mmCIF file of C-alpha atoms and ligand atoms in Angstrom:
data_model
loop_
_atom_site.group_PDB
_atom_site.id
_atom_site.type_symbol
_atom_site.label_atom_id
_atom_site.label_comp_id
_atom_site.label_asym_id
_atom_site.label_seq_id
_atom_site.Cartn_x
_atom_site.Cartn_y
_atom_site.Cartn_z
ATOM 1 C CA MET C 101 -49.339 74.791 -56.624
ATOM 2 C CA SER C 102 -49.897 73.870 -60.215
ATOM 3 C CA VAL C 103 -51.708 76.227 -62.573
ATOM 4 C CA ILE C 104 -53.477 74.857 -65.616
ATOM 5 C CA LEU C 105 -54.758 77.404 -68.112
ATOM 6 C CA LEU C 106 -57.268 76.744 -70.821
ATOM 7 C CA GLY C 107 -56.503 79.279 -73.530
ATOM 8 C CA HIS C 108 -56.918 79.913 -77.226
ATOM 9 C CA GLN C 109 -57.674 82.915 -79.356
ATOM 10 C CA LYS C 110 -60.441 80.941 -80.929
ATOM 11 C CA GLY C 111 -63.875 80.644 -79.406
ATOM 12 C CA GLY C 112 -65.947 77.488 -79.073
ATOM 13 C CA VAL C 113 -63.053 75.010 -79.121
ATOM 14 C CA GLY C 114 -63.915 73.362 -75.789
ATOM 15 C CA LYS C 115 -61.909 75.383 -73.212
ATOM 16 C CA SER C 116 -64.658 75.655 -70.622
ATOM 17 C CA THR C 117 -65.785 72.042 -71.153
ATOM 18 C CA THR C 118 -62.244 70.814 -70.641
ATOM 19 C CA ALA C 119 -61.811 73.024 -67.608
ATOM 20 C CA VAL C 120 -64.765 71.489 -65.764
ATOM 21 C CA ASN C 121 -63.935 68.004 -66.840
ATOM 22 C CA LEU C 122 -60.354 68.256 -65.663
ATOM 23 C CA ALA C 123 -61.574 69.700 -62.347
ATOM 24 C CA VAL C 124 -63.988 66.810 -61.741
ATOM 25 C CA ALA C 125 -61.446 64.225 -62.957
ATOM 26 C CA LEU C 126 -58.773 65.653 -60.671
ATOM 27 C CA SER C 127 -61.007 65.689 -57.639
ATOM 28 C CA ILE C 128 -62.109 62.089 -58.181
ATOM 29 C CA GLU C 129 -58.807 60.560 -59.294
ATOM 30 C CA MET C 130 -56.427 62.465 -57.017
ATOM 31 C CA PHE C 131 -58.458 63.634 -54.036
ATOM 32 C CA LYS C 132 -61.119 60.925 -53.498
ATOM 33 C CA GLY C 133 -63.909 63.373 -54.525
ATOM 34 C CA ASP C 134 -62.671 66.180 -52.335
ATOM 35 C CA THR C 135 -62.838 69.494 -54.241
ATOM 36 C CA LYS C 136 -61.303 71.946 -51.847
ATOM 37 C CA ASN C 137 -57.782 71.484 -53.212
ATOM 38 C CA ILE C 138 -58.858 72.677 -56.654
ATOM 39 C CA LEU C 139 -59.591 76.322 -57.401
ATOM 40 C CA LEU C 140 -61.516 77.301 -60.499
ATOM 41 C CA ILE C 141 -60.734 80.755 -61.878
ATOM 42 C CA ASP C 142 -63.129 82.117 -64.446
ATOM 43 C CA ALA C 143 -61.362 84.790 -66.413
ATOM 44 C CA ASP C 144 -63.936 85.051 -69.189
ATOM 45 C CA PRO C 145 -66.675 87.744 -69.060
ATOM 46 C CA GLN C 146 -69.100 85.079 -70.400
ATOM 47 C CA ALA C 147 -68.707 83.383 -66.987
ATOM 48 C CA THR C 148 -69.310 79.883 -68.307
ATOM 49 C CA LEU C 149 -67.202 78.255 -65.651
ATOM 50 C CA TYR C 150 -68.583 80.320 -62.860
ATOM 51 C CA ARG C 151 -72.166 79.610 -63.878
ATOM 52 C CA TRP C 152 -71.409 75.856 -64.122
ATOM 53 C CA SER C 153 -70.094 76.005 -60.611
ATOM 54 C CA GLN C 154 -73.115 77.938 -59.376
ATOM 55 C CA ARG C 155 -75.442 75.407 -61.001
ATOM 56 C CA ARG C 156 -73.456 72.683 -59.235
ATOM 57 C CA GLU C 157 -74.095 74.276 -55.902
ATOM 58 C CA ASP C 158 -77.747 74.801 -56.662
ATOM 59 C CA ALA C 159 -78.048 71.116 -57.576
ATOM 60 C CA GLY C 160 -76.610 70.094 -54.204
ATOM 61 C CA LEU C 161 -73.440 68.553 -55.789
ATOM 62 C CA ILE C 162 -70.069 68.898 -54.143
ATOM 63 C CA SER C 163 -68.935 72.316 -55.388
ATOM 64 C CA PHE C 164 -65.558 73.654 -56.262
ATOM 65 C CA PRO C 165 -64.093 76.948 -54.954
ATOM 66 C CA CYS C 166 -64.574 79.322 -57.895
ATOM 67 C CA ILE C 167 -63.708 82.975 -58.346
ATOM 68 C CA ARG C 168 -63.974 85.411 -61.255
ATOM 69 C CA LEU C 169 -61.032 87.598 -62.230
ATOM 70 C CA GLU C 170 -60.513 90.234 -64.879
ATOM 71 C CA GLY C 171 -57.778 92.490 -66.263
ATOM 72 C CA ASN C 172 -54.146 91.737 -65.505
ATOM 73 C CA ILE C 173 -54.494 88.611 -63.410
ATOM 74 C CA THR C 174 -50.883 87.343 -63.159
ATOM 75 C CA GLN C 175 -50.328 88.307 -59.528
ATOM 76 C CA GLN C 176 -53.769 87.210 -58.335
ATOM 77 C CA ILE C 177 -53.292 83.748 -59.841
ATOM 78 C CA LYS C 178 -49.843 83.467 -58.269
ATOM 79 C CA ARG C 179 -51.243 84.372 -54.869
ATOM 80 C CA GLU C 180 -54.197 81.944 -55.138
ATOM 81 C CA SER C 181 -51.960 79.148 -56.360
ATOM 82 C CA GLU C 182 -50.124 79.157 -53.029
ATOM 83 C CA LYS C 183 -53.366 78.096 -51.268
ATOM 84 C CA TYR C 184 -54.417 75.216 -53.583
ATOM 85 C CA GLU C 185 -52.915 72.083 -55.087
ATOM 86 C CA TYR C 186 -54.359 72.873 -58.472
ATOM 87 C CA VAL C 187 -55.726 76.012 -60.090
ATOM 88 C CA ILE C 188 -57.641 75.773 -63.323
ATOM 89 C CA VAL C 189 -58.080 78.987 -65.232
ATOM 90 C CA ASP C 190 -60.564 79.372 -68.057
ATOM 91 C CA ALA C 191 -59.832 82.345 -70.330
ATOM 92 C CA ALA C 192 -62.042 83.982 -72.935
ATOM 93 C CA GLY C 193 -62.073 82.663 -76.464
ATOM 94 C CA ARG C 194 -59.983 85.499 -77.935
ATOM 95 C CA ASP C 195 -56.569 87.052 -77.466
ATOM 96 C CA SER C 196 -57.541 88.755 -74.201
ATOM 97 C CA ARG C 197 -55.574 90.565 -71.583
ATOM 98 C CA GLU C 198 -56.705 87.826 -69.132
ATOM 99 C CA MET C 199 -55.340 85.101 -71.338
ATOM 100 C CA ARG C 200 -51.965 86.807 -71.809
ATOM 101 C CA SER C 201 -51.527 87.722 -68.172
ATOM 102 C CA ALA C 202 -52.663 84.226 -67.074
ATOM 103 C CA MET C 203 -49.967 82.700 -69.322
ATOM 104 C CA LEU C 204 -47.346 84.405 -67.115
ATOM 105 C CA ALA C 205 -48.617 82.630 -64.005
ATOM 106 C CA SER C 206 -49.316 79.147 -65.466
ATOM 107 C CA ASP C 207 -47.427 75.889 -65.571
ATOM 108 C CA ILE C 208 -49.256 74.736 -68.627
ATOM 109 C CA MET C 209 -51.595 76.241 -71.167
ATOM 110 C CA LEU C 210 -53.829 73.665 -72.764
ATOM 111 C CA MET C 211 -55.218 74.511 -76.137
ATOM 112 C CA PRO C 212 -58.063 72.468 -77.481
ATOM 113 C CA THR C 213 -58.332 72.654 -81.221
ATOM 114 C CA LYS C 214 -60.599 71.183 -83.820
ATOM 115 C CA ALA C 215 -58.891 69.070 -86.430
ATOM 116 C CA SER C 216 -59.806 71.239 -89.505
ATOM 117 C CA ARG C 217 -57.148 73.075 -91.475
ATOM 118 C CA ALA C 218 -58.863 76.442 -90.822
ATOM 119 C CA ASP C 219 -58.672 75.834 -87.082
ATOM 120 C CA LEU C 220 -55.140 74.516 -87.132
ATOM 121 C CA GLU C 221 -53.889 77.573 -89.113
ATOM 122 C CA LEU C 222 -54.890 79.793 -86.237
ATOM 123 C CA LEU C 223 -52.198 78.164 -84.149
ATOM 124 C CA GLU C 224 -49.675 80.337 -85.943
ATOM 125 C CA HIS C 225 -50.785 83.465 -84.119
ATOM 126 C CA MET C 226 -50.815 81.552 -80.811
ATOM 127 C CA ALA C 227 -47.279 80.342 -81.459
ATOM 128 C CA GLU C 228 -46.135 83.996 -81.543
ATOM 129 C CA THR C 229 -48.007 84.806 -78.321
ATOM 130 C CA VAL C 230 -46.439 81.775 -76.611
ATOM 131 C CA GLU C 231 -42.971 82.881 -77.705
ATOM 132 C CA MET C 232 -43.503 86.337 -76.208
ATOM 133 C CA SER C 233 -44.896 84.918 -72.939
ATOM 134 C CA ARG C 234 -41.870 82.641 -72.542
ATOM 135 C CA ASP C 235 -39.662 85.772 -72.258
ATOM 136 C CA TYR C 236 -41.378 86.291 -68.906
ATOM 137 C CA ASN C 237 -42.375 82.771 -68.058
ATOM 138 C CA PRO C 238 -39.766 80.505 -69.514
ATOM 139 C CA ASN C 239 -41.239 77.402 -67.924
ATOM 140 C CA LEU C 240 -44.624 77.755 -69.562
ATOM 141 C CA LYS C 241 -45.565 74.454 -71.229
ATOM 142 C CA VAL C 242 -48.125 74.519 -74.014
ATOM 143 C CA GLY C 243 -50.122 71.372 -74.794
ATOM 144 C CA VAL C 244 -52.352 71.259 -77.845
ATOM 145 C CA PHE C 245 -54.918 68.556 -78.078
ATOM 146 C CA ILE C 246 -57.461 67.727 -80.744
ATOM 147 C CA ASN C 247 -60.991 68.099 -79.510
ATOM 148 C CA MET C 248 -64.345 67.146 -80.918
ATOM 149 C CA THR C 249 -62.901 64.702 -83.392
ATOM 150 C CA PRO C 250 -65.449 62.418 -85.079
ATOM 151 C CA THR C 251 -65.651 59.033 -83.351
ATOM 152 C CA ASN C 252 -65.975 57.274 -86.709
ATOM 153 C CA SER C 253 -62.969 58.656 -88.601
ATOM 154 C CA GLN C 254 -59.284 58.546 -88.086
ATOM 155 C CA ALA C 255 -58.376 60.559 -91.212
ATOM 156 C CA GLU C 256 -58.918 63.996 -89.739
ATOM 157 C CA LYS C 257 -56.949 63.075 -86.677
ATOM 158 C CA ILE C 258 -54.000 61.891 -88.700
ATOM 159 C CA THR C 259 -53.896 65.046 -90.875
ATOM 160 C CA ALA C 260 -54.099 67.229 -87.807
ATOM 161 C CA LYS C 261 -51.246 65.461 -86.098
ATOM 162 C CA LYS C 262 -49.148 65.867 -89.186
ATOM 163 C CA LEU C 263 -49.895 69.633 -89.387
ATOM 164 C CA LEU C 264 -49.264 70.120 -85.699
ATOM 165 C CA LYS C 265 -45.761 68.820 -85.994
ATOM 166 C CA GLU C 266 -44.991 72.205 -87.715
ATOM 167 C CA PHE C 267 -45.254 73.981 -84.405
ATOM 168 C CA PRO C 268 -42.277 73.166 -82.212
ATOM 169 C CA GLU C 269 -43.635 75.704 -79.629
ATOM 170 C CA PHE C 270 -46.371 73.259 -78.700
ATOM 171 C CA LYS C 271 -46.444 69.805 -77.268
ATOM 172 C CA LEU C 272 -48.999 67.735 -79.081
ATOM 173 C CA MET C 273 -50.858 65.693 -76.510
ATOM 174 C CA SER C 274 -51.419 62.120 -77.566
ATOM 175 C CA THR C 275 -54.916 62.054 -76.173
ATOM 176 C CA THR C 276 -57.664 63.135 -78.515
ATOM 177 C CA ILE C 277 -61.096 63.994 -77.256
ATOM 178 C CA SER C 278 -63.963 62.820 -79.398
ATOM 179 C CA ASP C 279 -67.230 64.622 -80.151
ATOM 180 C CA ARG C 280 -69.511 62.956 -77.625
ATOM 181 C CA LYS C 281 -72.916 63.831 -76.348
ATOM 182 C CA ALA C 282 -71.718 63.004 -72.886
ATOM 183 C CA TYR C 283 -69.608 66.147 -72.869
ATOM 184 C CA ARG C 284 -72.587 68.357 -73.616
ATOM 185 C CA ASP C 285 -75.063 66.539 -71.436
ATOM 186 C CA SER C 286 -72.854 66.249 -68.317
ATOM 187 C CA PHE C 287 -72.050 69.943 -68.597
ATOM 188 C CA SER C 288 -75.738 70.777 -68.751
ATOM 189 C CA SER C 289 -76.233 68.831 -65.510
ATOM 190 C CA ALA C 290 -73.361 70.791 -63.858
ATOM 191 C CA LYS C 291 -71.245 67.628 -63.880
ATOM 192 C CA GLY C 292 -68.108 66.277 -65.593
ATOM 193 C CA VAL C 293 -67.834 63.085 -67.573
ATOM 194 C CA HIS C 294 -66.320 61.338 -64.592
ATOM 195 C CA GLU C 295 -69.790 61.722 -63.031
ATOM 196 C CA TRP C 296 -71.525 60.595 -66.194
ATOM 197 C CA LYS C 297 -72.428 57.305 -67.860
ATOM 198 C CA ASP C 298 -70.105 57.255 -70.862
ATOM 199 C CA SER C 299 -67.024 55.219 -70.056
ATOM 200 C CA LYS C 300 -65.260 56.178 -73.279
ATOM 201 C CA ALA C 301 -65.560 59.892 -72.489
ATOM 202 C CA LYS C 302 -64.330 59.232 -68.965
ATOM 203 C CA SER C 303 -61.363 57.235 -70.140
ATOM 204 C CA GLU C 304 -60.345 59.986 -72.712
ATOM 205 C CA LEU C 305 -60.461 62.481 -69.849
ATOM 206 C CA SER C 306 -58.370 60.258 -67.578
ATOM 207 C CA CYS C 307 -55.718 60.046 -70.299
ATOM 208 C CA LEU C 308 -55.689 63.728 -70.846
ATOM 209 C CA LEU C 309 -55.404 64.443 -67.115
ATOM 210 C CA GLN C 310 -52.559 61.922 -66.752
ATOM 211 C CA GLU C 311 -50.687 63.565 -69.617
ATOM 212 C CA VAL C 312 -51.175 67.040 -68.145
ATOM 213 C CA VAL C 313 -49.980 65.888 -64.749
ATOM 214 C CA ASN C 314 -46.931 64.291 -66.338
ATOM 215 C CA VAL C 315 -46.029 67.474 -68.238
ATOM 216 C CA ILE C 316 -46.181 69.751 -65.207
ATOM 217 C CA ARG C 317 -44.727 67.349 -62.660
HETATM 218 N N1 LIG Q 125 -65.663 66.798 -76.833
HETATM 219 C C1 LIG Q 125 -66.838 67.405 -77.105
HETATM 220 N N2 LIG Q 125 -67.894 66.719 -77.574
HETATM 221 C C2 LIG Q 125 -69.041 67.311 -77.817
HETATM 222 N N3 LIG Q 125 -69.337 68.617 -77.620
HETATM 223 C C3 LIG Q 125 -68.298 69.379 -77.133
HETATM 224 C C4 LIG Q 125 -67.016 68.813 -76.797
HETATM 225 N N4 LIG Q 125 -66.223 69.828 -76.358
HETATM 226 C C5 LIG Q 125 -67.031 70.929 -76.326
HETATM 227 N N5 LIG Q 125 -68.238 70.674 -76.767
HETATM 228 C C6 LIG Q 125 -69.327 71.593 -76.977
HETATM 229 O O1 LIG Q 125 -68.888 72.681 -77.863
HETATM 230 C C7 LIG Q 125 -69.404 73.934 -77.427
HETATM 231 C C8 LIG Q 125 -68.253 74.864 -77.114
HETATM 232 O O2 LIG Q 125 -67.535 74.333 -75.968
HETATM 233 P P1 LIG Q 125 -66.967 75.283 -74.855
HETATM 234 O O3 LIG Q 125 -68.053 76.277 -74.341
HETATM 235 O O4 LIG Q 125 -66.333 74.444 -73.859
HETATM 236 O O5 LIG Q 125 -65.869 76.101 -75.730
HETATM 237 P P2 LIG Q 125 -65.019 77.392 -75.295
HETATM 238 O O6 LIG Q 125 -63.749 77.251 -76.007
HETATM 239 O O7 LIG Q 125 -64.994 77.502 -73.797
HETATM 240 O O8 LIG Q 125 -65.924 78.578 -75.905
HETATM 241 P P3 LIG Q 125 -65.708 80.145 -75.613
HETATM 242 O O9 LIG Q 125 -64.551 80.554 -76.422
HETATM 243 O O10 LIG Q 125 -67.049 80.713 -76.120
HETATM 244 O O11 LIG Q 125 -65.499 80.328 -74.206
HETATM 245 C C9 LIG Q 125 -70.315 73.653 -76.290
HETATM 246 O O12 LIG Q 125 -71.622 73.532 -76.710
HETATM 247 C C10 LIG Q 125 -69.784 72.273 -75.739
HETATM 248 O O13 LIG Q 125 -70.798 71.568 -75.098
HETATM 249 MG MG1 LIG Q 126 -65.544 79.160 -72.574
#
């Protein structure tokens, strides 16, 4: 019923990592480990999400329903969302047809960003894209969160938060996700941080999930 899109024109910001971690966190925190209420849609030709889910199956872990879609995917997402409690869509790291069409069927687009100025300046283009999408999907919420922030420094985080205030199109999530090995290692093992041994990563993800759920509720 709720569609969460991970989207950004920039590659490598953590969209796929966040998609899998939100899926695992949702299943554990809301469905007692049951995964059948959560559909993963991989809308990226790189198939990162799809391959993660295949590796999960191969490893004998509880797998998530997962499909691949391409092109104009608005109607397909809407149809699928009627059958699941949550749909998580991972779009390619560029301004793709899949990202734009998914924005028309989503409740929230989550945009991970790094805290550097160069990365934050790219939000300008995304702000225009969001404005256009809202002509067709006025209820689209857009949440930006800072990802891969250094665990030992607050300075970058503070500057980024200041800069992000210049974009009224976006809601700045109060959760920031740190750069932690746990995100890379759990992904390699076809898991999420809720299934890993780093309690700080797990607690960051819980906070992000809670915020997302509150925004779309
Ligand atoms: N919080 C984090 N801490 C440490 N590493 C991270 C974190 N988030 C993402 N990464 C790593 O950064 C790299 C890029 O992440 P990811 O593949 O999720 O980005 P993406 O936005 O989906 O990229 P693409 O645009 O290519 O699809 C990966 O190696 C991933 O393991
Ligand atoms: Mg990706």
